[in-house]
CSV table of C-alpha atoms and ligand atoms in Angstrom, one decimal:
chain,number,residue,atom,x,y,z
A,1084,MET,CA,140.2,-8.4,84.0
A,1085,LYS,CA,139.0,-4.8,82.3
A,1086,LYS,CA,135.4,-5.0,80.9
A,1087,ILE,CA,134.9,-3.4,77.8
A,1088,ILE,CA,133.0,-2.2,75.0
A,1089,ILE,CA,132.9,-3.2,71.4
A,1090,ALA,CA,130.5,-1.4,68.7
A,1091,ILE,CA,130.3,-3.3,65.8
A,1092,ASP,CA,128.9,-1.4,63.2
A,1093,GLY,CA,127.9,-2.5,59.3
A,1094,PRO,CA,125.1,-2.6,56.6
A,1095,ALA,CA,122.8,-5.0,56.3
A,1096,GLY,CA,123.5,-9.3,56.8
A,1097,SER,CA,127.2,-7.7,57.0
A,1098,GLY,CA,127.4,-10.6,59.6
A,1099,LYS,CA,127.3,-8.3,62.4
A,1100,SER,CA,124.7,-9.4,64.2
A,1101,THR,CA,125.7,-13.3,65.0
A,1102,THR,CA,129.3,-12.0,65.0
A,1103,ALA,CA,128.3,-10.3,67.9
A,1104,ARG,CA,127.0,-12.2,69.5
A,1105,LEU,CA,129.5,-15.0,69.1
A,1106,VAL,CA,131.4,-12.7,70.4
A,1107,ALA,CA,129.5,-11.3,73.2
A,1108,GLN,CA,129.2,-15.5,74.1
A,1109,LYS,CA,132.8,-15.7,74.0
A,1110,LEU,CA,133.6,-12.9,76.2
A,1111,GLY,CA,130.8,-13.9,78.8
A,1112,TYR,CA,129.8,-10.1,77.8
A,1113,ILE,CA,126.1,-8.4,77.2
A,1114,TYR,CA,124.9,-8.5,73.4
A,1115,ILE,CA,122.9,-5.7,72.4
A,1116,ASP,CA,121.5,-5.7,69.0
A,1117,THR,CA,120.1,-1.9,68.9
A,1118,GLY,CA,118.3,-3.3,65.0
A,1119,ALA,CA,116.4,-5.3,67.1
A,1120,MET,CA,114.9,-2.4,69.1
A,1121,TYR,CA,114.2,-0.1,66.1
A,1122,ARG,CA,113.0,-3.8,64.3
A,1123,ALA,CA,110.4,-3.7,67.5
A,1124,LEU,CA,109.0,-0.4,67.6
A,1125,THR,CA,108.7,-0.3,64.2
A,1126,LEU,CA,106.4,-3.8,64.4
A,1127,LYS,CA,104.6,-1.5,66.8
A,1128,VAL,CA,103.9,1.3,64.6
A,1129,ILE,CA,103.0,-1.2,62.4
A,1130,GLU,CA,100.0,-2.5,65.3
A,1131,LEU,CA,98.9,0.7,66.1
A,1132,GLY,CA,98.9,1.7,62.3
A,1133,ILE,CA,100.5,5.1,62.8
A,1134,ASN,CA,102.2,6.8,59.3
A,1135,PRO,CA,105.5,6.0,59.3
A,1136,ASN,CA,106.3,9.1,59.0
A,1137,ASP,CA,104.6,10.4,61.8
A,1138,GLU,CA,108.0,11.6,64.2
A,1139,SER,CA,106.6,13.4,66.9
A,1140,LEU,CA,103.7,10.6,67.6
A,1141,ILE,CA,106.3,8.1,66.9
A,1142,THR,CA,108.4,9.6,69.6
A,1143,LYS,CA,105.5,9.3,72.5
A,1144,ILE,CA,105.1,5.9,71.8
A,1145,ALA,CA,109.0,5.4,72.3
A,1146,GLU,CA,108.7,7.3,75.2
A,1147,ASN,CA,106.0,4.9,76.6
A,1148,THR,CA,107.9,1.8,74.6
A,1149,LYS,CA,108.8,-1.3,76.9
A,1150,ILE,CA,112.1,-2.8,74.5
A,1151,GLU,CA,113.4,-6.5,76.3
A,1152,LEU,CA,116.5,-8.3,74.9
A,1153,LEU,CA,116.9,-10.8,76.5
A,1154,TYR,CA,119.1,-14.2,76.2
A,1155,GLU,CA,117.3,-17.8,76.3
A,1156,ASN,CA,120.1,-20.6,75.4
A,1157,GLY,CA,121.8,-18.3,73.4
A,1158,ASN,CA,119.2,-17.2,71.5
A,1159,LEU,CA,118.1,-14.0,71.3
A,1160,LYS,CA,114.1,-13.4,72.7
A,1161,VAL,CA,112.8,-9.8,71.8
A,1162,ILE,CA,110.3,-8.3,73.9
A,1163,LEU,CA,108.1,-5.4,73.8
A,1164,ASP,CA,105.5,-4.5,75.8
A,1165,GLY,CA,105.1,-7.9,78.2
A,1166,LYS,CA,104.9,-9.5,74.5
A,1167,ASP,CA,107.7,-12.0,72.5
A,1168,VAL,CA,108.0,-10.7,68.9
A,1169,SER,CA,111.5,-12.4,67.9
A,1170,GLU,CA,109.9,-13.6,64.6
A,1171,LYS,CA,107.8,-11.0,64.0
A,1172,ILE,CA,110.1,-8.3,63.7
A,1173,ARG,CA,111.7,-10.2,61.2
A,1174,SER,CA,109.4,-10.7,58.9
A,1175,PRO,CA,109.1,-8.5,55.8
A,1176,GLU,CA,107.1,-5.9,56.1
A,1177,VAL,CA,109.2,-4.6,59.5
A,1178,THR,CA,111.8,-4.4,57.0
A,1179,SER,CA,110.3,-2.9,54.8
A,1180,LEU,CA,109.7,0.2,56.9
A,1181,VAL,CA,112.5,0.0,59.7
A,1182,SER,CA,114.0,2.6,57.3
A,1183,ILE,CA,112.0,5.1,57.2
A,1184,VAL,CA,110.7,4.9,61.2
A,1185,SER,CA,114.9,5.5,61.9
A,1186,ALA,CA,115.7,7.9,60.7
A,1187,HIS,CA,113.4,9.9,63.1
A,1188,PRO,CA,116.5,11.9,65.0
A,1189,LYS,CA,113.6,12.5,68.1
A,1190,LEU,CA,113.0,9.1,68.1
A,1191,ARG,CA,116.6,8.1,67.6
A,1192,ASP,CA,117.9,10.5,70.9
A,1193,ILE,CA,115.8,8.5,72.7
A,1194,MET,CA,116.8,5.1,71.5
A,1195,VAL,CA,120.9,6.1,72.0
A,1196,LYS,CA,119.9,7.7,75.6
A,1197,LYS,CA,118.6,3.7,75.9
A,1198,GLN,CA,121.6,1.9,74.3
A,1199,ARG,CA,124.2,4.3,75.9
A,1200,GLU,CA,122.0,3.0,79.5
A,1201,LEU,CA,122.2,-0.7,78.6
A,1202,GLY,CA,126.1,0.0,77.7
A,1203,ARG,CA,126.7,2.2,80.9
A,1204,ASN,CA,128.9,-0.5,82.8
A,1205,GLY,CA,131.0,-2.2,79.6
A,1206,GLY,CA,131.1,-5.8,78.9
A,1207,VAL,CA,129.1,-5.0,76.4
A,1208,VAL,CA,129.0,-5.8,72.1
A,1209,MET,CA,126.8,-3.3,70.8
A,1210,ASP,CA,125.8,-3.7,66.7
A,1211,GLY,CA,123.8,-1.7,64.8
A,1212,ARG,CA,125.1,1.5,62.4
A,1213,ASP,CA,126.1,3.9,64.9
A,1214,ILE,CA,127.2,2.0,68.1
A,1215,GLY,CA,130.9,3.7,67.1
A,1216,THR,CA,130.7,7.0,65.6
A,1217,VAL,CA,127.2,8.5,67.7
A,1218,VAL,CA,126.4,5.9,70.4
A,1219,PHE,CA,129.5,5.0,72.1
A,1220,PRO,CA,132.1,7.3,70.3
A,1221,ASP,CA,134.9,6.2,73.3
A,1222,ALA,CA,134.1,2.4,72.4
A,1223,ASP,CA,137.6,0.4,73.3
A,1224,LEU,CA,137.5,-1.2,70.5
A,1225,LYS,CA,135.4,-0.5,66.9
A,1226,ILE,CA,134.9,-3.0,63.9
A,1227,PHE,CA,133.3,-1.5,60.6
A,1228,MET,CA,131.6,-5.4,58.7
A,1229,THR,CA,131.0,-5.2,54.8
A,1230,ALA,CA,130.7,-7.7,52.6
A,1231,ASP,CA,129.7,-8.1,49.2
A,1232,VAL,CA,126.1,-7.0,48.1
A,1233,ARG,CA,124.9,-10.9,46.2
A,1234,GLU,CA,126.9,-12.1,48.8
A,1235,ARG,CA,124.9,-9.9,52.2
A,1236,ALA,CA,121.4,-11.3,49.6
A,1237,LYS,CA,122.6,-15.0,49.8
A,1238,ARG,CA,123.1,-14.7,53.8
A,1239,ARG,CA,119.2,-12.6,53.8
A,1240,GLN,CA,118.0,-15.1,51.0
A,1241,LYS,CA,118.9,-17.9,53.9
A,1242,GLU,CA,117.2,-16.4,56.5
A,1243,LEU,CA,113.9,-15.4,55.5
A,1244,LYS,CA,113.8,-19.2,53.6
A,1245,ALA,CA,114.5,-20.5,57.5
A,1246,GLN,CA,110.7,-18.5,59.0
A,1247,GLY,CA,108.9,-19.6,55.5
A,1248,PHE,CA,109.6,-16.6,53.5
A,1249,ASP,CA,111.3,-17.6,49.4
A,1250,VAL,CA,112.5,-14.4,48.5
A,1251,GLU,CA,114.4,-13.7,45.2
A,1252,ILE,CA,118.3,-13.1,45.6
A,1253,GLU,CA,117.6,-10.1,42.9
A,1254,LYS,CA,114.7,-8.4,44.8
A,1255,LEU,CA,116.6,-9.1,47.7
A,1256,ILE,CA,120.1,-7.1,46.7
A,1257,LYS,CA,117.5,-4.8,45.3
A,1258,GLU,CA,115.8,-4.2,48.7
A,1259,ILE,CA,119.8,-4.3,50.6
A,1260,GLU,CA,120.5,-1.8,48.7
A,1261,GLU,CA,117.5,0.5,49.0
A,1262,ARG,CA,118.5,-0.3,53.1
A,1263,ASP,CA,121.9,0.6,52.7
A,1264,LYS,CA,121.1,4.2,50.9
A,1265,PHE,CA,118.1,5.0,52.7
A,1266,ASP,CA,120.5,4.5,56.4
A,1267,SER,CA,124.3,6.2,55.1
A,1268,THR,CA,122.4,9.3,54.2
A,1269,ARG,CA,120.0,10.1,56.9
A,1270,GLU,CA,121.3,13.2,58.9
A,1271,ILE,CA,121.1,12.1,62.7
A,1272,GLY,CA,123.1,8.7,63.2
A,1273,PRO,CA,123.5,7.7,59.2
A,1274,LEU,CA,125.6,4.0,58.5
A,1275,LYS,CA,129.0,5.3,58.6
A,1276,LYS,CA,132.7,4.1,59.0
A,1277,ALA,CA,134.3,5.2,62.5
A,1278,ASP,CA,137.6,6.6,61.1
A,1279,ASP,CA,139.4,4.4,64.0
A,1280,ALA,CA,137.2,1.6,63.1
A,1281,ILE,CA,138.4,-1.7,61.9
A,1282,GLU,CA,136.9,-3.2,58.7
A,1283,ILE,CA,136.7,-6.7,57.9
A,1284,ASP,CA,135.4,-7.7,54.8
A,1285,THR,CA,132.9,-11.1,55.3
A,1286,THR,CA,132.2,-11.7,51.8
A,1287,ASN,CA,135.2,-15.1,52.3
A,1288,LEU,CA,135.1,-15.3,55.7
A,1289,THR,CA,132.9,-17.3,57.8
A,1290,ILE,CA,131.4,-17.7,61.0
A,1291,ASP,CA,133.8,-18.3,63.0
A,1292,GLU,CA,136.9,-16.1,61.2
A,1293,GLN,CA,134.8,-13.1,61.7
A,1294,VAL,CA,134.7,-14.0,65.6
A,1295,GLU,CA,137.9,-15.0,65.3
A,1296,ILE,CA,139.3,-11.4,64.5
A,1297,VAL,CA,137.3,-9.5,66.5
A,1298,LEU,CA,137.8,-12.1,69.9
A,1299,LYS,CA,141.7,-11.4,69.1
A,1300,LYS,CA,141.9,-7.8,68.7
A,1301,ALA,CA,139.6,-8.1,72.5
A,1302,TYR,CA,142.1,-9.2,73.9
A,1303,GLU,CA,144.7,-7.2,73.9
A,1304,LEU,CA,142.9,-4.2,75.1
A,1305,ILE,CA,141.3,-6.8,78.4
B,1646,LIG,O1,120.3,-4.3,62.2
B,1646,LIG,P1,119.5,-4.7,61.1
B,1646,LIG,O2,119.3,-4.8,59.9
B,1646,LIG,O3,117.9,-5.5,61.9
B,1646,LIG,O4,118.5,-3.0,61.3
B,1646,LIG,C1,117.3,-2.8,60.9
B,1646,LIG,C2,117.2,-1.3,60.3
B,1646,LIG,O5,117.2,-0.6,61.6
B,1646,LIG,C3,118.3,-1.0,59.9
B,1646,LIG,O6,118.2,-0.9,58.6
B,1646,LIG,C4,118.2,0.7,60.3
B,1646,LIG,O7,117.2,1.3,59.5
B,1646,LIG,C5,117.7,0.5,61.7
B,1646,LIG,N1,118.8,1.0,63.1
B,1646,LIG,C6,119.2,1.9,62.8
B,1646,LIG,N2,120.6,2.1,63.7
B,1646,LIG,C7,120.6,0.7,64.3
B,1646,LIG,C8,120.8,0.0,64.2
B,1646,LIG,C9,119.6,-0.4,63.2
B,1646,LIG,O8,118.9,3.0,62.1
B,1646,LIG,N3,121.9,1.3,65.4
């Protein structure tokens, strides 16, 4: 069977990570959550007390940072320089700074190289903002997931509640809109649908339905 590259992009909370992880599991592929990579680096920036606008220092740090994505019982474990940061990278503080850190062009160069290396042998599902446009413009299957912003905020609210954070829905809508705007308007690797991507609106879809749609497209190619 051919081992393809599946790129899944979309705005915050559109369901891409859960879908990508489950599709990878079904196909026996590796799953790369590139958002988790940018989040891990942002956590390091915060912990070192570095100005998130300091591109040259952040780039230097990125060159000397080891980020590993491991799977245990179907769950993603993010290891930053040997330490498990899976929970910390989802904190509101990291979420509020990750777009600023990840907009630096030189940093993106380093991250994109790492991501290409991870997906080089195919058999990969990678999700993010620029996978189908920049990281793997020749990906075999490109998906662009969207959903109504209120629905996305509701999903985020549920995730945060499970982590012990109670956040109002209106606040989350505002945060998501701001982050999407920042991610869509940056110069390098903006959040953007690739011309040849298949768009899926997940507002009224269950996770199972989203996975089913992507798998069906994948099976047509392998
Ligand atoms: O996917 P997630 O919401 O965890 O991504 C967090 C942030 O990481 C995004 O808002 C974006 O700023 C950045 N990101 C990126 N490029 C990617 C994946 C994520 O710039 N490929």
